[in-house]
């Protein structure tokens, strides 16, 4: 683990292709929170079911041309919200700009997301180890923005059985993974209860991808 790549404690290359940008989203905080409120008002957070029929603990919604969905038919991206039948809300400019800037800061130029998954965690919500592999082009990174309550992110390896590192993520942190780390397993430990001054009892994670 290499803490001094750019001699900047806020810019930490944890492993090849994995960069933690601490506080990177704070400058855009107000615009991001306004946009989260607008997106969730038009496409409400909901619990989806895994292909195996289990209700997911994380509540989610999407914005952008493509949205990630899960149901009995499998995991996939689609252009419409299965609840409303309408297109997902547009990708807010604040999300797209932050994602492009964070990707560039992590060494991935010209990242133009076409999908943003919005995940909501409440006390006890966890996300089990998985790979992000429903996207078409694995040369494009994943940009993950943490808002609200802190969480512990699990960063695994390319095999499910590889050991995981625990990475505390706080409000405003942005984690980027791509290149040789694009298919690393990852997850989130059960959220600890708390109250965030801006978001209350929840953690919101934005995951920006180039899906199509
Ligand atoms: C995800 O893997 O989709 C979300 C990760 C996170 O909530 O930090
Ligand atoms: Fe993921």
GROMACS .gro file of C-alpha atoms and ligand atoms in nm:
model
  221
    1UNK     CA    1   0.000   0.000   0.000
    2UNK     CA    2   0.155   0.324  -0.121
    3UNK     CA    3   0.053   0.634   0.071
    4UNK     CA    4   0.279   0.889  -0.095
    5UNK     CA    5   0.226   0.853  -0.468
    6UNK     CA    6   0.156   1.223  -0.519
    7UNK     CA    7   0.290   1.338  -0.182
    8UNK     CA    8  -0.069   1.425  -0.100
    9UNK     CA    9  -0.245   1.256   0.190
   10UNK     CA   10  -0.582   1.317   0.022
   11UNK     CA   11  -0.473   1.119  -0.285
   12UNK     CA   12  -0.386   0.766  -0.194
   13UNK     CA   13  -0.314   0.493  -0.448
   14UNK     CA   14  -0.406   0.192  -0.240
   15UNK     CA   15  -0.320  -0.066  -0.503
   16UNK     CA   16  -0.251  -0.045  -0.879
   17UNK     CA   17  -0.565   0.113  -1.025
   18UNK     CA   18  -0.734   0.182  -0.689
   19UNK     CA   19  -0.723   0.542  -0.567
   20UNK     CA   20  -0.892   0.695  -0.264
   21UNK     CA   21  -0.953   1.067  -0.302
   22UNK     CA   22  -1.037   1.179   0.048
   23UNK     CA   23  -1.284   1.466   0.062
   24UNK     CA   24  -1.281   1.506  -0.316
   25UNK     CA   25  -1.661   1.551  -0.331
   26UNK     CA   26  -1.684   1.808  -0.051
   27UNK     CA   27  -1.647   2.112  -0.276
   28UNK     CA   28  -1.958   2.001  -0.469
   29UNK     CA   29  -2.146   1.881  -0.160
   30UNK     CA   30  -2.450   2.112  -0.189
   31UNK     CA   31  -2.502   2.044  -0.559
   32UNK     CA   32  -2.461   1.669  -0.506
   33UNK     CA   33  -2.715   1.658  -0.223
   34UNK     CA   34  -2.966   1.867  -0.419
   35UNK     CA   35  -2.926   1.631  -0.713
   36UNK     CA   36  -2.967   1.321  -0.493
   37UNK     CA   37  -3.294   1.469  -0.361
   38UNK     CA   38  -3.418   1.543  -0.714
   39UNK     CA   39  -3.326   1.197  -0.847
   40UNK     CA   40  -3.484   1.010  -0.555
   41UNK     CA   41  -3.800   1.226  -0.580
   42UNK     CA   42  -3.852   1.122  -0.941
   43UNK     CA   43  -3.721   0.764  -0.920
   44UNK     CA   44  -3.773   0.658  -0.557
   45UNK     CA   45  -3.529   0.432  -0.374
   46UNK     CA   46  -3.656   0.073  -0.367
   47UNK     CA   47  -3.541  -0.274  -0.267
   48UNK     CA   48  -3.477  -0.503  -0.560
   49UNK     CA   49  -3.458  -0.881  -0.556
   50UNK     CA   50  -3.158  -1.090  -0.646
   51UNK     CA   51  -3.196  -1.341  -0.930
   52UNK     CA   52  -3.222  -1.602  -0.653
   53UNK     CA   53  -3.524  -1.422  -0.503
   54UNK     CA   54  -3.361  -1.256  -0.200
   55UNK     CA   55  -3.460  -0.900  -0.114
   56UNK     CA   56  -3.151  -0.679  -0.129
   57UNK     CA   57  -3.068  -0.493   0.193
   58UNK     CA   58  -2.947  -0.184   0.009
   59UNK     CA   59  -3.222   0.039  -0.132
   60UNK     CA   60  -3.134   0.173  -0.474
   61UNK     CA   61  -3.228   0.383  -0.770
   62UNK     CA   62  -3.049   0.513  -1.079
   63UNK     CA   63  -3.000   0.815  -1.297
   64UNK     CA   64  -2.847   0.856  -1.639
   65UNK     CA   65  -2.919   0.689  -1.973
   66UNK     CA   66  -2.874   0.343  -1.819
   67UNK     CA   67  -2.967   0.206  -1.479
   68UNK     CA   68  -2.860  -0.113  -1.304
   69UNK     CA   69  -3.144  -0.347  -1.213
   70UNK     CA   70  -3.182  -0.690  -1.058
   71UNK     CA   71  -3.478  -0.927  -1.067
   72UNK     CA   72  -3.559  -1.292  -1.132
   73UNK     CA   73  -3.428  -1.251  -1.488
   74UNK     CA   74  -3.080  -1.147  -1.366
   75UNK     CA   75  -2.859  -0.840  -1.328
   76UNK     CA   76  -2.846  -0.594  -1.617
   77UNK     CA   77  -2.857  -0.232  -1.726
   78UNK     CA   78  -3.170  -0.089  -1.881
   79UNK     CA   79  -3.286   0.253  -2.001
   80UNK     CA   80  -3.614   0.257  -1.810
   81UNK     CA   81  -3.717   0.235  -1.446
   82UNK     CA   82  -3.902  -0.095  -1.403
   83UNK     CA   83  -4.131   0.064  -1.140
   84UNK     CA   84  -4.255   0.353  -1.356
   85UNK     CA   85  -4.171   0.233  -1.706
   86UNK     CA   86  -4.020   0.579  -1.762
   87UNK     CA   87  -3.659   0.661  -1.852
   88UNK     CA   88  -3.434   0.703  -1.548
   89UNK     CA   89  -3.385   1.069  -1.442
   90UNK     CA   90  -3.110   1.246  -1.636
   91UNK     CA   91  -2.757   1.224  -1.499
   92UNK     CA   92  -2.710   1.546  -1.298
   93UNK     CA   93  -2.426   1.762  -1.428
   94UNK     CA   94  -2.277   1.771  -1.078
   95UNK     CA   95  -2.247   1.388  -1.078
   96UNK     CA   96  -2.096   1.368  -1.426
   97UNK     CA   97  -1.845   1.645  -1.360
   98UNK     CA   98  -1.731   1.501  -1.030
   99UNK     CA   99  -1.691   1.156  -1.184
  100UNK     CA  100  -1.485   1.283  -1.477
  101UNK     CA  101  -1.263   1.488  -1.246
  102UNK     CA  102  -1.215   1.208  -0.995
  103UNK     CA  103  -1.134   0.956  -1.267
  104UNK     CA  104  -0.878   1.197  -1.415
  105UNK     CA  105  -0.721   1.255  -1.072
  106UNK     CA  106  -0.688   0.877  -1.042
  107UNK     CA  107  -0.524   0.850  -1.384
  108UNK     CA  108  -0.825   0.758  -1.600
  109UNK     CA  109  -0.873   1.028  -1.864
  110UNK     CA  110  -1.193   1.106  -2.057
  111UNK     CA  111  -1.428   0.912  -1.832
  112UNK     CA  112  -1.785   0.988  -1.937
  113UNK     CA  113  -2.034   0.799  -1.722
  114UNK     CA  114  -2.367   0.690  -1.868
  115UNK     CA  115  -2.503   0.529  -1.552
  116UNK     CA  116  -2.519   0.622  -1.186
  117UNK     CA  117  -2.641   0.376  -0.926
  118UNK     CA  118  -2.762   0.545  -0.608
  119UNK     CA  119  -2.741   0.313  -0.306
  120UNK     CA  120  -2.888   0.387   0.038
  121UNK     CA  121  -2.759   0.215   0.352
  122UNK     CA  122  -2.920   0.244   0.695
  123UNK     CA  123  -2.802   0.099   1.028
  124UNK     CA  124  -2.717  -0.267   0.975
  125UNK     CA  125  -2.729  -0.257   0.594
  126UNK     CA  126  -2.442  -0.440   0.431
  127UNK     CA  127  -2.338  -0.519   0.077
  128UNK     CA  128  -2.185  -0.860   0.026
  129UNK     CA  129  -1.869  -0.917  -0.175
  130UNK     CA  130  -1.927  -0.889  -0.549
  131UNK     CA  131  -1.764  -0.777  -0.872
  132UNK     CA  132  -1.903  -0.498  -1.093
  133UNK     CA  133  -1.917  -0.688  -1.419
  134UNK     CA  134  -2.240  -0.597  -1.597
  135UNK     CA  135  -2.069  -0.313  -1.785
  136UNK     CA  136  -1.957  -0.356  -2.143
  137UNK     CA  137  -1.606  -0.209  -2.132
  138UNK     CA  138  -1.382  -0.303  -1.840
  139UNK     CA  139  -1.120  -0.050  -1.951
  140UNK     CA  140  -1.352   0.213  -1.799
  141UNK     CA  141  -1.314   0.267  -1.423
  142UNK     CA  142  -1.574   0.273  -1.147
  143UNK     CA  143  -1.612   0.599  -0.951
  144UNK     CA  144  -1.775   0.561  -0.610
  145UNK     CA  145  -1.881   0.863  -0.403
  146UNK     CA  146  -1.961   0.835  -0.031
  147UNK     CA  147  -2.212   1.071   0.132
  148UNK     CA  148  -2.361   1.075   0.481
  149UNK     CA  149  -2.272   0.824   0.751
  150UNK     CA  150  -1.927   0.662   0.736
  151UNK     CA  151  -1.889   0.300   0.628
  152UNK     CA  152  -1.619   0.037   0.606
  153UNK     CA  153  -1.552  -0.068   0.247
  154UNK     CA  154  -1.405  -0.412   0.186
  155UNK     CA  155  -1.153  -0.424  -0.095
  156UNK     CA  156  -1.081  -0.776  -0.205
  157UNK     CA  157  -0.881  -0.924  -0.489
  158UNK     CA  158  -0.968  -1.079  -0.822
  159UNK     CA  159  -1.079  -1.405  -0.660
  160UNK     CA  160  -1.372  -1.416  -0.420
  161UNK     CA  161  -1.155  -1.605  -0.171
  162UNK     CA  162  -0.877  -1.342  -0.169
  163UNK     CA  163  -0.831  -1.162   0.160
  164UNK     CA  164  -0.998  -0.823   0.196
  165UNK     CA  165  -0.864  -0.490   0.320
  166UNK     CA  166  -1.089  -0.265   0.528
  167UNK     CA  167  -1.113   0.090   0.403
  168UNK     CA  168  -1.306   0.344   0.612
  169UNK     CA  169  -1.501   0.579   0.383
  170UNK     CA  170  -1.642   0.912   0.503
  171UNK     CA  171  -1.875   1.178   0.369
  172UNK     CA  172  -1.712   1.331   0.062
  173UNK     CA  173  -1.462   1.055  -0.010
  174UNK     CA  174  -1.434   0.927  -0.367
  175UNK     CA  175  -1.290   0.585  -0.445
  176UNK     CA  176  -1.189   0.503  -0.803
  177UNK     CA  177  -1.098   0.156  -0.923
  178UNK     CA  178  -1.006   0.042  -1.270
  179UNK     CA  179  -0.725  -0.096  -1.484
  180UNK     CA  180  -0.580  -0.412  -1.326
  181UNK     CA  181  -0.819  -0.367  -1.030
  182UNK     CA  182  -1.139  -0.319  -1.230
  183UNK     CA  183  -1.276  -0.662  -1.141
  184UNK     CA  184  -1.172  -0.672  -0.777
  185UNK     CA  185  -1.432  -0.810  -0.540
  186UNK     CA  186  -1.567  -0.547  -0.300
  187UNK     CA  187  -1.842  -0.495  -0.047
  188UNK     CA  188  -1.951  -0.288   0.252
  189UNK     CA  189  -1.965  -0.398   0.619
  190UNK     CA  190  -2.294  -0.349   0.807
  191UNK     CA  191  -2.346   0.024   0.857
  192UNK     CA  192  -2.311   0.148   1.213
  193UNK     CA  193  -2.603   0.352   1.347
  194UNK     CA  194  -2.547   0.725   1.364
  195UNK     CA  195  -2.676   1.063   1.262
  196UNK     CA  196  -2.505   1.261   0.990
  197UNK     CA  197  -2.560   1.639   1.009
  198UNK     CA  198  -2.677   1.657   0.646
  199UNK     CA  199  -2.812   1.310   0.568
  200UNK     CA  200  -2.941   1.186   0.902
  201UNK     CA  201  -2.947   0.811   0.963
  202UNK     CA  202  -2.821   0.703   0.622
  203UNK     CA  203  -2.528   0.662   0.392
  204UNK     CA  204  -2.576   0.737   0.023
  205UNK     CA  205  -2.329   0.594  -0.226
  206UNK     CA  206  -2.316   0.707  -0.587
  207UNK     CA  207  -2.150   0.461  -0.822
  208UNK     CA  208  -2.076   0.610  -1.161
  209UNK     CA  209  -2.004   0.380  -1.450
  210UNK     CA  210  -1.967   0.364  -1.823
  211UNK     CA  211  -2.211   0.080  -1.868
  212UNK     CA  212  -2.307   0.078  -2.235
  213LIG     C1  213  -2.123  -0.087  -0.481
  213LIG     O1  214  -2.034  -0.170  -0.483
  213LIG     O2  215  -2.213  -0.084  -0.567
  213LIG     C2  216  -2.132   0.017  -0.370
  213LIG     C3  217  -2.009   0.036  -0.291
  213LIG     C4  218  -2.030   0.134  -0.178
  213LIG     O3  219  -2.144   0.153  -0.131
  213LIG     O4  220  -1.932   0.194  -0.132
  214LIG    FE1  221  -2.002  -0.278  -0.666
   0.00000   0.00000   0.00000
